[in-house]
Each structure stands twice: as C-alpha cells, then as structure tokens.
Amino acid sequence: MTYHEAESLDHAHHLVTSRGARVVAGGIEFALDVARLRHAPLVGVSRLEEIRGVADDPRTGEIRIGAATTLGEMVDSNILRRSLPILVEAARQVGNRRIRNQATIGGNLCSRLRGTYDVAPALLAVDAVVEVHPGKRIPVGDFIDGTDPNGDGVVAWISVPAPLAGTVSGYEKIKPDAAAPGVASVGMTMAVESSGVIGAARVVIAGVAAMPVRVRTAETALVGSEIESIPGRYLGEIIRSAAGDLDMAGRYRLEVAVAAAERLASRLRSVHGTGPAS
Amino acid sequence: MTGPPFELRDAEIQPDARAKLTGEAVFTDDRFMPGVLWASVATSPVAYGRIESIDTSAAAAMPGVVMVATAAEIGRRRHGRRLADQPVLCWDRVLFIGDRTAVVVAETRAEAEAAAARIAVDITEEEPLLDLERVTAENAPILHPEAQSYRYSGGRRPEVPHPNVQGHATVGLGPDDIEAVFASAAHVFEEEYRTPATHAGYIEPRVCLAWNENGITRVATTNKGPFRLHQQLADTLDVDSDRLEVVSGHIGGDFGGKGQTIDEYLCVLLARSIGRPVKMAMTWAAELAQGPVRHSSLVRLRTGVTEDGRFIAHSATVLYGGGAYASAKPVPDLTLPGATSAMIAYHIPAVRIDARTLYTNSVPGGHVRAPGQSQVQFAGESHVDSIARRLGIDPYEIRTRNALGPGMRSASGLHIREPRAVEVLNAVRTVDRHPPADDGLVRGHGVALAARHVGGGEFPLRAVLSPDATFELVTGLPDQGAGAWMVMQRVFAAELSVDPERVSVRYVPTGETRPDRGIGSSRSTHLGSRAAQLLAGEVKSWLDARLAEGLELRADVFVRRDGTDSIPFAALVTADLVPDPVEFEVLYREEESEDEDHDFVALAVDVAVDERTGVVTVEQATLAVDVGAVINPTAHRGQLEGGFMFGLGEALMTQLRVRDGAVVEADRQLFRIPALADVVRLTIIELPTEVGPGAYGAKSVGELANPVVAPAIANALADATGVRVPRLPLDPESVFEALTARDGEVGARGQSGG
C-alpha cells in the first residue's frame, strides 16, 4: 500500500490521473472497506488548507465548504449555524462525535453509501454544487447519481447559494437507536417573504429509495402558502401521493418519512415565528 | 456465616488491569510464531443436500497453498461438547449454510481464503427443514439418521421422542389429570411467543493457533472451557490426551458464546500432519453465519386462573431452533439450562412443561448469556402481564399473589432456598415513575420478575507461598473479563487477612493443573470464592502449626494473641520460615442439597413510544437484585449494568434473521447491538443476603439482569399503547405494524411531535 500526502490540489490531481491514485480524506470509508481499497495507491488531502473550512463569499453570493472540512467543523461552524442550519443538523446525524471529527464532507459525498448518509440529501435540499478540481461544477443531484467519485478529478469545494433573508431550513431523521443507520429522513428549506408567504421551497426525503429524492409536488404546494398556515398533515398527504411516482420502497419507511416531514414543517414554522433565521 | 470482610467492600483492582491497559496482555490473536500457516475452510452454500463430489484441484494449484484436505484425508470425525454430532468436515451431506466441506492451508491468510473459494463441491440440494412446527411432522426428513452411533460423553444419551429432537426436558407437577384443573379455572389464557436467533456479540472473534513442541501439540484458543476442549480434541481426533495441551487465558468478550469453538479440531490435525504451526480466525461474517447462535424459540403457554388472579394450572410447550447440530450444548439432556423456567418465580400447583431443542437446517444453536432462559422469560413474563391486563389486576399485584414463597415449589419444579420474589418486586414498585412530557409520545410502565440459578459443581485451586511473603494462585480457569481471577484473589487475601497485592493469579494451560469445567453457567463466583476460602484455610493451618507461639494474622500483621506484640507479615514470612516455595492445593466440592440456590430479580421500566414511527425509548429503569454477598463491587455493578444493556439490545434491536437457511445479518452493517449512546438511566437496588452458596453468601450475577429486560419493555409498550407484540425484537417496524393492526389502517395515528 502506498500513501502520498498531497502537497496541493494540483499534486493530488496529478497522482489521480497519472498513477490511478484514490483520494482519501478522513479515511472512514477506507477503514470500513480496507480489504477492497488497499490495492490502489492513496493520496491524502485532509491536510490541504486550501480545501478546508467554511467561507461566506459575498462576491459570488455563495457559501463554500472545503471538501476536507470535517463534519465536526461543520457542526461548529457559525456561518452554517446562522445561514444553513439544515447542513449542521444533517452533519450531526452522521456517526458519533469521534467519527465526525474525522469524516469530511467531501469523503462523505464520495462514499459508496453516499445516498443514505445524511450530507447528500441535505445538500440536495440547498441546491449545492460540487466543484471538482480542475474546473468542473456539478449539481449535487447529478454528482451523487452518476459521477464516479474516483474519476479524473478531485472534489475540492461544495458551494451553496447563500439563502435569501427569511429562509428557514432543517433536517429531521428518525432512527431507533444511536448507531442505527436510520429509517428515513427529510431535509427542507423554505424562503419566507416578509408577508409570511413561502416564496421558494425544496423538500428532499431520504431512506425510502436508493437515492435521496426531491418531492416537487410538495415544493409546489408549499410555494404561495402562508408559513403559519401549512397544515402538517397536508404535507404528509402530498408525500404519500407522490410515493407512487417516486417508486418508493415500503409503506413503513414512507410513513416514517411523512412523520419526519410533518415534524420538520412544524419545527420550521416555530423557528420562523421566533425570529429571523438569517 | 457472617458478611464479607470489610476489605471486600472497597472497589477492586483487577489483577490483569495493568496488562490490559498497557497492551501487555496477550490475546489469542496476538500470538504469532515463525513459520505459521493459515487455514481457511470451504463452506456449504446450501442449507441441506447430498455431497456428490468435492474437487480440490483448482484450490491446490493456487499460490501459497501447502495442503488441501477433505474428510477423505482427515477422516470421518464428529465433535460436540456432549453429543458429537457435528462433522469436522462433512463427507456425505451438508446440513446448513456454513457447514464445512474442505480446508485449505497456505502461507498467508489471504492465500488460504482465496484458495478455499476455489473448492468446488457438487451438492444435490434437498428441501431444507426450517419450520420448527414441521420438524417432527410425518414427512419431515430425518437429519441425523445415524444418531445412535454418535459419541455421547458422560453416560447414555437420554431418549428423545423423535429423531429430529436433539433434547427433551419436562416438568410435571400436581394431579395426573391437569385438564380437570384447567376446567375448574375461571379463565384460561393461551398465548404464543417467538424470539429470534441472536449472537453473543463479543468483540474478539474465535481464534486458535496450534503448534508442536516436544512431542505435544499445543493449541492456544479463545475457548473459556480449556479442559473440556482438551478432552473433546482427544476424543474427536483420537489423540492421546497426554499429547495435547490447551492454553486459553485472556478472552476478549464472551457473553456466553465462547464455550464452543470448532476451528481447533482442524488446527490441531493440520499442525500435527504438516509439522508447522497453523492458525485460524473466524471472520465476523462467519461468526454470525456459522454460529453457534442463541436458539430461536416458539413458546406456547396456557394458564388457568381463578377469578381473583391466582394461577392454578399451567402448561408450556417450548420449541427451540437447535439448528443442524447439538454439538454446542453441554447439558446432559441436550436442552438448554433455562428451558423450563418461564414461570420460575411463581408457585403453581399443577404444571406440565415440555421443552425441546430441535434439529433444523439452520445455523447451530449454542449458549448466549442466560441460554434458554432469556427466550422463555420473555414469553412467561409477557404472559403474566397479559393475564393481569385482561383481568384488570395490577401487574405487581398479580405477581405478588402468585409469587414463590418459602416452602413452596416453583412452577419450574424446584425447591428454591430463600425465594425473594416479593422483596425484589416491592423494591421496584415504589420507585417514582418518569414524568410525562407534552411531546406527542405515549408513555407506559412495565415490570418483569425472574430468578436465575447459581451454578455449582467442583473446583480445584492451588497456591504457592514464596519466601518473599507473596502468594501465587494457580488456576486453569480462563478469565473472560467478568472477574473470576479477582474473586479468587480477593477472597483468598481477605481470608488470610493479607494485602491483596501479595496475591497474584497465574493462569496455566491444561497440562499443568487439575481440570475444571471452565467459565459458565453462573458458577465461577460460587466455586472460585469457596475454593479460595478453603485454600486459605489450608494455608492458615500450616502457618498455625509453624507459629505455635500464639500469633494470629490480622490486616497483614501477625498479632500476638495476648496483644503484646505485632510483627508485619513480610517480616515473619521470610526464608527462615519458608526456605522454599510451599504449595497448597484444594478441591472444593459443592455439598449435595435438596434446595437450589437462585438469585431473584425484578426490573421496572418506563418507556416512551412514538406511535408515528414505532420507536420505543426506555426513559428510566430500576433493577432490584438479590445479590447475596458482593465480592468485586465494581465488576458486580458492571455485570448488572452490562447485563441490562445486553437485554436492551435483545429487546429492541438484536436479531439474526434466517431466510431459506441463510443468516440475513451476516454482515457487519446489519447486525445490531446497543452503542454507548444508547445507555439508559438505570438505578440498581441491591438486596444482600448471606444465604448464597459462595463465600460469605455470594451468588451469581452475570446472567441475572438480561432476561428480564425484554419482557419489562414489552409490558411497558402494552401499557402505553394497548398493543402486545409477541415476538422479539421490538424494533420500530414491528411496533409500527402492530399499531397499524390496532388502528386498522396506515396513517390513522394523529400528528405528534409538534
């Protein structure tokens, strides 16, 4: 087994393209699957300062998260807590604190089970873009659906459009015990206008299909409603009726997703009521 | 008898704590030897079939391969702790997915595994026998047609009612015509409960290493009963017992599962035949798929009750899924120790219990913490609760009315010394309930009551007194972490009134001391403490004989009986008094008695149920235990807390589902046990007594807490929701399905949590 410490993004990219190296960051996936992954040369990117941390970039109107940022750092990030609580709540669902201090957002997005680990569904709900060095920008939905994470690039940044004023967001997961993978989860963002009317919404559910899915009928129904008057059960009915189209597996997981969505909507309503989220 | 000496009330320091903390402790997998070879087995992919041929040529041609063997080479050999029914390698048929057909020895583990995957076995599949209720049906295949010829150790194998029955145990109490008693009852309740197979869930997998030394084949093992394994190896492999030695020692977790290990048979054979050390280690997937596992169960209970809730007649049919082999069962009747204990804490005048372990084409059943008992305790304590609810009687009240009292015979057929059922119940009954909250969850309270035997038998122990005034206790009993060595050390030191630091424990292999039965069956504290007491008595007599001046030992100091003088222990016990090391040896033998020793235990839990998702959360738990005398306070508490969490796992998440004979969870991502973050607020109420068979009245503790957890939670779930789930685990999906059945439709339950 050979391991190279990347000196720069370019260096990592060079090792990937010229030597067929696999990128390793926190090493969680590697530890879980060492028998399969030990054969390729490895290039470590977790110490690359250029892809660490969370930055609010007013020029582009984006919040950028370095791929080597740990989930623990995301949980502690003031920028994310203020602007994108959905990402904080989703990151907190992964593993335990020790795992989160090691695991990175980039590694999580490239893992084999990325569709069910909580970062991807939350990123899908905030319209994130994955920046792959050099020079590619891939919407997160396309990235987790099709992109080979061991292709010829190195995941460098995840960019999220800075939410509009009045946006509330959150992530709700139902799991029976601490180490359980979880039954189902829901991520939701709603841009609420000063009048209290929902101007834009994204709803993503995970755990009911192989990959997280956007429930567009629910989003359509939310837009134009007053946030104070969304009946929780109405949202559940929409998700249930969307289930057929979405090819969801199992009524139990669906019902759990419905419960999670209703609870999250209710929680976001009270967040909105208690003060501005941004 | 008086209570334990004062020094035993202080928290203990494990004799092996330093070695474990510094990494010096050698576990079996830490052992390496120059020239070691690795062995790996080929296993059957089908649950039941006839072996037509085995082609090993492709495997033999693989890199690094030293030897490939089948039953044709190693012989038709069967092993077992009591009944030798499991082939070391199969020759004519395979009886479960995971049955072994060939073994490969190679220079590295990876090479051995790669070559084992190339063994081609041609098997004609047959319809597997998997349904417990079909096992003795007329058209069921007989899985062991030649069972009469199997070796059975310790006398004659008891008769079984059908060749597919491994073992059979019955209890019959009261009049011959029990139906007349049922007919006289005001109510008769009949219920059925099921529990799945589970795994003990230890961290260290089973590992062994065999090598030859001075004409002896030595085998290092994770087995907790090295003397028994030694005998089984000799019997199975036709090797002279003097030519073998088994060494165990530190064991990385047991939870009942490390009494049976099976790689040793191949390891010893291969090391002897090749002349090099051979090592084997189970993968986690093999641990789950090849077992032994906790027996699944199907329990039918029928109880006749008077109008005021007294049990007057009870019958039980207990079917355990024994899997393809009975080899992991040490009990003479080849059932499980707790098989007849569903209603053990109660007195019922008329009882019929019929318990059977059954052959199926599934992973073999073995021992896991409170084997047999945890299954029937879930059934029995759910049943009692269900009767109470249907009669409108308080669950504590119905238990108190029927509880076993002094002089009564238990419904399991035993006379139990000092039955403390009512005491433990009352201790948990008075605890404040968890406060409700306005969070949309529904809440309930549940209780369960049980009793657990304290094991016995005989136990040898040796001590060596050195001129430097230290003692070494010499034992062949391994310590799997529960503290058996510490029990011997502390009791021995307390009895002699010397500092425990003067007493070390040395574990020795089977060739160097007299045999014991190993760790298990809740007997180690009883046997180890009494043997240590006896041994200390021998040492005291010897010292008295040499110190005729009237000195007595008190707190590491010899004091003159008239109080005029005192001499430190180390100042007197020197080369003058002990010029050479002196050896002392005892064999403790439990006295025969009509009455059995048991611990009683009651658990009360408060749960919150999320009816939308089926998630059950235990908010608080109170355990009242009849503890006897406590020798290792920290380890004792650890056993109760750990036992509770073990039970919580089996109640809510742990299971091995067997589908078409294959273990679904044979993958690390699917097998579930509780994590640290699942730890529940647990209050322990200890009720000491001096009426226990161990030193100072010590009893057992390791298997006490876990069997009551699942029924207490199931009863609290029923209290909260009105729904009784008659099977384990009470995972969210099962609870959800049961609630949906209650409501008649999906989505009928109101919005909650907002």
PDB file of C-alpha atoms in Angstrom, chain B residues 198 368 483 588 597:
ATOM      1  CA  THR B 198     -29.082 -13.740  18.107  1.00  0.00           C
ATOM      2  CA  VAL B 368     -25.577 -16.983  24.841  1.00  0.00           C
ATOM      3  CA  GLY B 483     -13.581 -11.171  37.170  1.00  0.00           C
ATOM      4  CA  TYR B 588     -13.822 -27.595  46.526  1.00  0.00           C
ATOM      5  CA  ASP B 597     -29.777 -21.533  45.103  1.00  0.00           C
TER       6      ASP B 597
END
